[in-house]
Coordinates of C-alpha atoms in Angstrom, one line a residue:
M1 CA -7.6 9.0 7.9
S2 CA -7.3 12.9 7.4
Q3 CA -8.5 14.1 11.6
Q4 CA -9.9 17.0 10.4
R5 CA -12.5 15.5 8.3
N6 CA -13.3 12.3 10.4
S7 CA -14.5 12.0 14.1
R8 CA -12.6 10.7 16.6
E9 CA -16.1 9.4 18.1
K10 CA -17.2 7.6 15.2
L11 CA -13.8 6.2 14.6
N12 CA -13.2 4.7 18.0
R13 CA -16.4 3.0 17.5
I14 CA -15.1 1.4 14.5
I15 CA -12.5 -0.3 16.7
E16 CA -14.9 -1.3 18.8
E17 CA -16.4 -2.9 16.5
N18 CA -13.2 -5.2 15.8
Q19 CA -14.1 -7.4 18.6
H20 CA -17.2 -8.3 17.3
L21 CA -16.2 -9.2 13.7
S22 CA -14.5 -12.5 13.2
I23 CA -11.5 -12.8 11.2
E24 CA -12.1 -16.4 10.9
Y25 CA -15.5 -16.2 9.6
I26 CA -14.8 -13.5 6.9
E27 CA -11.7 -15.6 5.7
Q28 CA -14.5 -18.6 5.1
L29 CA -16.5 -16.3 3.4
A30 CA -14.2 -14.8 1.2
T31 CA -12.1 -18.1 0.7
P32 CA -14.7 -19.6 -1.8
I33 CA -15.3 -16.5 -3.7
L34 CA -11.4 -16.0 -4.5
D35 CA -11.3 -20.0 -4.8
D36 CA -14.0 -19.5 -7.7
L37 CA -12.2 -17.0 -9.2
T38 CA -8.9 -18.3 -9.4
S39 CA -9.7 -21.2 -11.1
W40 CA -11.8 -19.1 -13.8
V41 CA -9.1 -16.9 -14.4
N42 CA -6.4 -19.9 -14.5
R43 CA -8.8 -21.9 -17.2
K44 CA -9.6 -18.6 -19.1
F45 CA -6.1 -16.8 -19.2
Y46 CA -3.1 -18.5 -17.5
N47 CA -3.5 -22.2 -18.0
P48 CA -3.8 -22.1 -21.9
L49 CA 0.1 -20.2 -21.3
N50 CA 1.3 -22.8 -19.2
G51 CA 1.0 -20.6 -16.4
E52 CA -1.1 -20.2 -13.2
L53 CA -2.1 -17.5 -11.0
N54 CA -2.3 -18.1 -7.1
Y55 CA -4.0 -15.7 -4.7
E56 CA -3.0 -15.2 -0.7
I57 CA -5.3 -13.9 2.0
T58 CA -2.3 -12.2 4.4
L59 CA -2.6 -11.7 8.1
D60 CA -2.0 -8.2 7.9
E61 CA -4.3 -5.5 9.6
R62 CA -3.5 -2.8 6.7
V63 CA -6.1 -2.6 3.7
N64 CA -4.5 -3.4 1.0
A65 CA -4.2 -6.0 -2.3
T66 CA -1.1 -6.3 -4.2
A67 CA -0.6 -7.6 -7.7
T68 CA 2.7 -9.6 -7.4
T69 CA 5.2 -11.1 -10.3
N70 CA 8.4 -12.1 -10.2
V71 CA 10.3 -11.0 -13.3
L72 CA 12.2 -14.3 -14.0
D73 CA 8.8 -16.4 -13.7
P74 CA 5.8 -13.7 -15.1
M75 CA 3.5 -16.4 -15.7
H76 CA 3.3 -17.6 -11.9
P77 CA 1.9 -14.2 -10.5
V78 CA 0.4 -14.1 -7.3
I79 CA -2.8 -11.9 -5.7
K80 CA -2.1 -11.0 -2.2
I81 CA -5.3 -9.6 -0.4
T82 CA -4.8 -8.9 3.3
L83 CA -7.3 -9.8 5.9
G84 CA -7.6 -6.3 7.0
M85 CA -9.2 -5.2 3.7
L86 CA -11.5 -8.2 3.6
R87 CA -12.7 -7.0 7.3
E88 CA -13.2 -3.5 6.1
I89 CA -14.8 -4.8 3.1
Y90 CA -17.0 -7.0 5.4
R91 CA -18.0 -4.3 7.6
D92 CA -19.2 -1.8 4.7
A93 CA -21.0 -4.7 3.0
F94 CA -22.9 -5.4 5.9
V95 CA -23.5 -2.1 7.5
F96 CA -24.5 -0.5 4.6
P97 CA -27.8 -1.8 4.5
L98 CA -29.1 -0.8 8.0
V99 CA -27.8 2.8 7.1
S100 CA -29.2 3.0 3.7
D101 CA -32.5 1.8 5.5
I102 CA -31.9 4.7 8.0
I103 CA -31.6 7.4 5.5
S104 CA -34.5 6.4 3.3
E105 CA -36.7 6.6 6.3
S106 CA -35.5 9.3 7.8
T107 CA -34.4 11.6 5.6
T108 CA -35.9 13.1 2.6
T109 CA -33.1 12.0 0.2
V110 CA -34.5 9.3 -1.3
K111 CA -38.1 10.8 -1.5
T112 CA -36.4 14.1 -3.5
L113 CA -34.5 11.4 -5.8
N114 CA -37.7 9.4 -7.1
E115 CA -39.6 12.5 -7.7
Q116 CA -37.1 13.7 -9.6
F117 CA -37.5 10.4 -11.7
Q118 CA -41.6 10.5 -11.6
N119 CA -41.4 7.9 -9.3
L120 CA -41.2 5.8 -12.1
Y121 CA -41.1 1.6 -12.4
F122 CA -37.1 1.4 -11.7
T123 CA -36.8 3.6 -8.3
F124 CA -37.4 2.3 -4.8
D125 CA -38.5 4.2 -1.5
S126 CA -36.4 1.5 0.4
G127 CA -32.9 1.4 1.6
V128 CA -31.7 -1.2 -1.0
P129 CA -33.5 -2.7 -4.0
P130 CA -36.2 -5.3 -3.6
I131 CA -34.0 -9.1 -4.6
H132 CA -36.3 -11.7 -5.7
T133 CA -35.1 -15.2 -4.6
N134 CA -33.7 -16.2 -7.9
Q135 CA -31.2 -13.1 -8.1
Q136 CA -29.8 -14.0 -4.4
T137 CA -26.3 -15.2 -4.5
K138 CA -25.1 -19.0 -3.6
L139 CA -23.5 -17.2 -0.7
F140 CA -26.6 -16.2 0.8
N141 CA -28.6 -19.3 0.4
L142 CA -25.7 -20.8 1.9
V143 CA -26.2 -19.0 5.1
K144 CA -29.6 -18.3 5.1
T145 CA -30.8 -20.4 7.6
A146 CA -28.1 -20.2 9.6
Y147 CA -28.8 -16.4 10.0
D148 CA -33.1 -16.9 10.6
E149 CA -32.0 -19.4 13.3
R150 CA -30.1 -16.3 15.5
R151 CA -31.5 -13.5 13.7
H152 CA -31.6 -10.4 15.7
E153 CA -31.5 -7.6 13.3
K154 CA -34.3 -5.2 12.2
L155 CA -33.8 -7.1 8.8
T156 CA -35.5 -8.1 6.0
D157 CA -34.4 -10.9 3.1
D158 CA -33.8 -7.7 0.7
M159 CA -31.5 -6.2 3.5
L160 CA -29.8 -9.7 4.2
G161 CA -29.4 -10.5 0.7
A162 CA -27.7 -7.3 -0.3
R163 CA -25.3 -7.9 2.6
F164 CA -23.7 -10.8 0.8
M165 CA -24.2 -9.4 -2.6
M166 CA -22.5 -6.5 -2.0
F167 CA -19.6 -8.3 0.0
E168 CA -19.3 -10.5 -3.1
L169 CA -19.1 -8.0 -5.4
M170 CA -16.4 -5.8 -3.8
V171 CA -14.6 -9.1 -3.3
V172 CA -14.5 -10.2 -6.7
W173 CA -14.2 -6.2 -7.7
L174 CA -11.3 -5.7 -5.9
Y175 CA -9.6 -9.0 -7.3
F176 CA -10.4 -8.6 -11.2
H177 CA -8.4 -4.9 -10.6
E178 CA -5.3 -6.3 -9.8
L179 CA -5.6 -9.1 -12.1
G180 CA -6.2 -6.4 -14.5
H181 CA -2.2 -4.7 -13.7
L182 CA -1.2 -9.0 -14.4
L183 CA -3.2 -9.3 -17.6
Q184 CA -1.9 -5.7 -19.0
R185 CA 1.6 -6.7 -17.6
H186 CA 2.3 -3.4 -15.7
F187 CA 5.6 -4.8 -13.9
L188 CA 7.0 -3.9 -17.8
L189 CA 6.5 -0.4 -17.1
K190 CA 7.8 -0.4 -13.5
I191 CA 11.0 1.2 -12.6
I192 CA 13.0 -1.8 -11.4
Q193 CA 15.8 -1.6 -9.3
P194 CA 18.8 -3.0 -9.9
G195 CA 19.0 -6.8 -8.9
D196 CA 15.4 -6.7 -8.0
S197 CA 12.8 -9.9 -9.3
I198 CA 9.9 -9.3 -7.6
V199 CA 7.7 -6.5 -8.8
S200 CA 4.5 -5.2 -7.0
V201 CA 2.0 -3.1 -8.0
S202 CA 0.0 -2.1 -4.1
E203 CA -2.9 -0.4 -3.2
I204 CA -0.7 1.5 -0.8
Q205 CA 2.6 3.2 -1.7
E206 CA 5.9 1.5 -1.5
A207 CA 9.1 2.9 -0.7
V208 CA 10.1 2.5 -4.1
D209 CA 8.0 4.5 -6.2
F210 CA 9.2 7.7 -4.1
H211 CA 12.6 6.9 -5.7
S212 CA 11.2 6.6 -9.1
K213 CA 10.8 10.1 -10.2
T214 CA 14.4 10.7 -10.8
T215 CA 14.7 7.8 -13.5
D216 CA 11.2 9.5 -15.2
E217 CA 9.7 12.6 -14.2
N218 CA 6.5 11.7 -15.3
Y219 CA 6.5 8.4 -13.3
F220 CA 3.4 8.7 -11.1
L221 CA 1.1 10.6 -13.7
K222 CA 1.8 7.3 -15.6
S223 CA 1.2 5.3 -12.6
Q224 CA -2.1 6.7 -12.3
A225 CA -3.2 6.1 -15.9
R226 CA -2.0 2.7 -15.3
E227 CA -4.7 2.5 -11.9
I228 CA -7.0 3.9 -13.7
L229 CA -6.8 1.0 -17.0
A230 CA -6.4 -1.9 -13.9
D231 CA -10.1 -0.2 -12.8
L232 CA -12.0 -0.2 -15.6
E233 CA -10.4 -3.9 -16.7
G234 CA -11.7 -5.1 -13.7
V235 CA -15.2 -3.6 -14.1
D236 CA -15.4 -5.3 -17.7
L237 CA -14.5 -9.0 -15.9
T238 CA -16.9 -8.0 -12.8
V239 CA -19.4 -7.5 -15.9
S240 CA -18.9 -11.1 -17.3
Y241 CA -18.8 -12.9 -13.6
M242 CA -22.1 -11.3 -12.7
L243 CA -23.6 -12.3 -15.9
K244 CA -21.5 -15.6 -15.6
N245 CA -23.2 -16.2 -12.1
K246 CA -26.6 -14.5 -12.6
L247 CA -26.0 -11.5 -11.2
F248 CA -26.1 -9.1 -13.8
H249 CA -29.5 -7.3 -12.7
M250 CA -30.8 -4.1 -11.3
P251 CA -29.7 -5.4 -7.7
G252 CA -26.7 -6.6 -8.4
I253 CA -25.5 -3.5 -10.7
Y254 CA -26.7 -1.2 -8.3
L255 CA -24.8 -2.9 -5.3
L256 CA -21.5 -3.0 -7.6
M257 CA -21.8 1.1 -7.9
C258 CA -22.4 1.2 -4.3
A259 CA -19.3 -0.8 -3.5
Q260 CA -17.1 0.8 -5.8
E261 CA -17.8 4.2 -4.4
I262 CA -17.6 3.5 -0.8
M263 CA -14.1 1.6 -1.7
F264 CA -13.2 4.9 -3.6
H265 CA -14.4 6.9 -0.3
R266 CA -12.0 4.8 2.1
F267 CA -9.1 5.3 0.0
F268 CA -10.2 9.0 -0.8
Q269 CA -9.0 9.8 3.4
S270 CA -5.2 10.3 2.7
Y271 CA -6.3 12.8 -0.6
P272 CA -6.2 16.6 0.1
E273 CA -9.4 18.3 -0.9
N274 CA -8.5 19.6 -4.2
F275 CA -7.6 18.4 -7.6
E276 CA -4.1 19.1 -7.2
I277 CA -2.2 16.1 -8.6
P278 CA -0.7 14.3 -5.8
E279 CA 3.1 12.5 -6.3
I280 CA 1.5 9.5 -5.3
N281 CA 0.7 6.1 -7.4
H282 CA -2.7 6.5 -7.4
P283 CA -5.1 9.2 -8.9
N284 CA -7.6 11.0 -7.1
P285 CA -10.6 8.5 -6.2
V286 CA -12.9 11.3 -7.0
V287 CA -11.3 10.9 -10.8
R288 CA -11.3 7.4 -10.6
G289 CA -14.8 7.3 -9.7
E290 CA -15.4 9.6 -12.7
Y291 CA -13.8 7.1 -14.7
V292 CA -15.3 3.9 -13.7
Q293 CA -18.6 5.4 -13.1
G294 CA -18.6 6.6 -16.9
Y295 CA -16.8 3.0 -18.6
L296 CA -19.4 1.0 -16.3
T297 CA -22.3 2.6 -17.4
N298 CA -21.7 2.3 -21.2
L299 CA -20.6 -0.8 -20.6
V300 CA -24.0 -1.9 -18.3
L301 CA -26.0 -0.4 -21.5
D302 CA -24.2 -2.0 -23.9
T303 CA -24.4 -5.9 -22.5
L304 CA -28.3 -5.4 -22.0
V305 CA -28.3 -5.1 -26.0
K306 CA -26.2 -7.4 -26.2
N307 CA -27.9 -10.0 -24.5
G308 CA -31.2 -9.1 -26.1
L309 CA -32.7 -7.8 -22.4
I310 CA -33.2 -4.6 -24.6
S311 CA -33.5 -3.1 -28.2
E312 CA -31.5 -0.2 -28.2
R313 CA -29.4 1.6 -25.4
K314 CA -31.8 4.3 -25.0
D315 CA -34.8 1.9 -23.5
A316 CA -32.1 1.7 -20.2
A317 CA -30.5 4.7 -20.1
Y318 CA -33.0 6.7 -17.6
P319 CA -32.8 4.0 -15.2
I320 CA -29.2 3.4 -15.4
T321 CA -28.7 7.3 -15.1
Y322 CA -30.8 6.4 -11.7
L323 CA -29.4 3.7 -10.3
S324 CA -25.6 5.6 -10.7
I325 CA -27.0 9.0 -9.1
R326 CA -28.9 7.1 -6.1
A327 CA -25.5 4.7 -5.6
S328 CA -23.3 7.8 -5.3
S329 CA -25.8 9.8 -3.1
M330 CA -26.2 6.9 -1.0
A331 CA -22.7 5.8 -0.4
G332 CA -21.5 9.0 0.3
L333 CA -24.5 9.8 3.0
F334 CA -23.2 6.2 4.3
W335 CA -19.5 7.1 4.3
A336 CA -20.2 10.5 6.0
N337 CA -22.6 9.2 8.9
R338 CA -20.0 6.3 9.8
Y339 CA -17.0 8.1 9.5
E340 CA -16.7 12.0 8.9
E341 CA -18.0 14.8 11.1
F342 CA -21.2 15.3 9.3
D343 CA -24.5 17.0 10.8
G344 CA -26.1 17.2 7.2
G345 CA -26.1 20.9 6.8
E346 CA -23.4 20.7 3.9
L347 CA -22.5 17.6 1.4
P348 CA -19.5 15.7 2.3
T349 CA -15.7 16.4 1.0
F350 CA -16.0 13.7 -1.5
M351 CA -19.3 14.7 -2.8
R352 CA -18.5 18.0 -2.8
L353 CA -15.2 17.1 -5.0
A354 CA -17.5 15.5 -7.6
S355 CA -20.1 17.8 -7.8
K356 CA -20.9 20.7 -10.5
E357 CA -19.3 23.7 -8.3
N358 CA -15.8 21.3 -9.3
H359 CA -16.5 20.6 -12.5
E360 CA -13.5 22.3 -13.9
P361 CA -10.4 21.0 -12.2
K362 CA -12.5 18.0 -11.9
M363 CA -12.3 17.5 -15.6
Q364 CA -9.0 19.0 -16.0
Y365 CA -7.7 15.6 -13.9
V366 CA -10.1 13.5 -15.7
H367 CA -8.3 14.7 -19.0
T368 CA -5.0 14.3 -17.9
M369 CA -5.1 11.0 -16.8
R370 CA -7.1 10.3 -20.3
Y371 CA -3.6 11.7 -22.1
W372 CA -1.5 9.5 -20.0
I373 CA -3.4 6.8 -20.6
D374 CA -3.0 7.4 -24.7
Y375 CA 0.8 7.6 -24.0
Q376 CA 0.8 4.4 -22.7
L377 CA -1.9 2.3 -24.4
E378 CA -0.2 1.0 -27.3
E379 CA 2.4 -0.4 -25.3
I380 CA -0.3 -1.7 -23.1
K381 CA -2.1 -3.7 -25.8
S382 CA 0.9 -5.3 -27.3
N383 CA 1.5 -6.5 -23.7
H384 CA -2.1 -8.0 -23.0
L385 CA -2.2 -11.4 -22.4
C386 CA -5.2 -12.1 -23.9
S387 CA -6.9 -10.9 -27.2
P388 CA -9.7 -9.4 -27.5
N389 CA -9.7 -7.6 -24.2
F390 CA -11.4 -4.3 -23.0
I391 CA -9.0 -2.0 -24.6
E392 CA -10.6 -2.2 -28.1
Y393 CA -13.8 -1.4 -26.0
F394 CA -12.7 1.5 -24.1
E395 CA -11.1 3.0 -27.1
G396 CA -14.3 2.7 -28.9
L397 CA -16.2 4.7 -26.4
R398 CA -13.6 7.8 -26.7
L399 CA -14.3 8.3 -22.9
Y400 CA -13.4 11.5 -21.6
K401 CA -11.5 12.0 -24.8
K402 CA -10.7 15.6 -26.1

């Protein structure tokens, strides 16, 4: 993390929190979600091809996840998620409703935004949206009784439900991002060292990648574009998961948007405060957020129409725009209040880079990524393990296409 950007005092408090975070409990929460995901993915994708996907939760403090393929046995890949990653997902999901409640009560942020949207029926004054009983996750219903017996925090059922919904959706989207790498078979596009049989696509930089530019001067540009494609396939699969598990509703959509924004804030900590394209595997998280937000809002609207929940896209365009803007604002303020040197006097760095004042350099980066996406797309389409897939829909949107 950037020492200039982040508060040492706040980071010390985060470290102190670790004493109260049970790794065993977090693993118990994540395991049934990951078991269910892996079972569904194998039935849908790998078993028909005589393959099998497995996952591992690794005892590693680093915040990381990896899609690993043995090129000698590519139909038996492994998704690895560190306990360090799951701990931070748990931490963010469980604190976000509390901080959101404080922001909504102690600042004019929510009030001002709601007034901009004429306080219409879809706006909400509380920190998190109301969650009806039939909208709660299975995980929430399993643990609610135990929580009620020892609840000491100032938590409403909406806040408690938002915690578990956000945790689940964060885990699901992360898992499906890694699956996106596997389904698109990105290992075929990586530069493999002689004698290597294991190819990994990781959320952190690997030593082998620093040597790859000598083989391909555009290696990092291509890699960054593939990360965006994995993001978008992850979004597509997450929406399918939400439909299957009855989480495709306003609270679920909003909390997914918040979860994605918070994840991008986390990854942003090692990036410069500009839009120079770095020689690393992952694009600037502000740019990733631009693609994910643009793709998700379109997909949500089209899914609402497809499932007969609205007649036309325009029927929900205004509410979804509200949720998107609110998620970006609340996630940004959450992160700044939790981690950064922030007094409320100016926008946090991530939010400033995403704002209108940096629109031109941001869009230059976005369009550069679209060029390198298109450059590889035909090969990725031919490599993809399943058809149909998200690519046809993505191409039809012409998102950020010049």
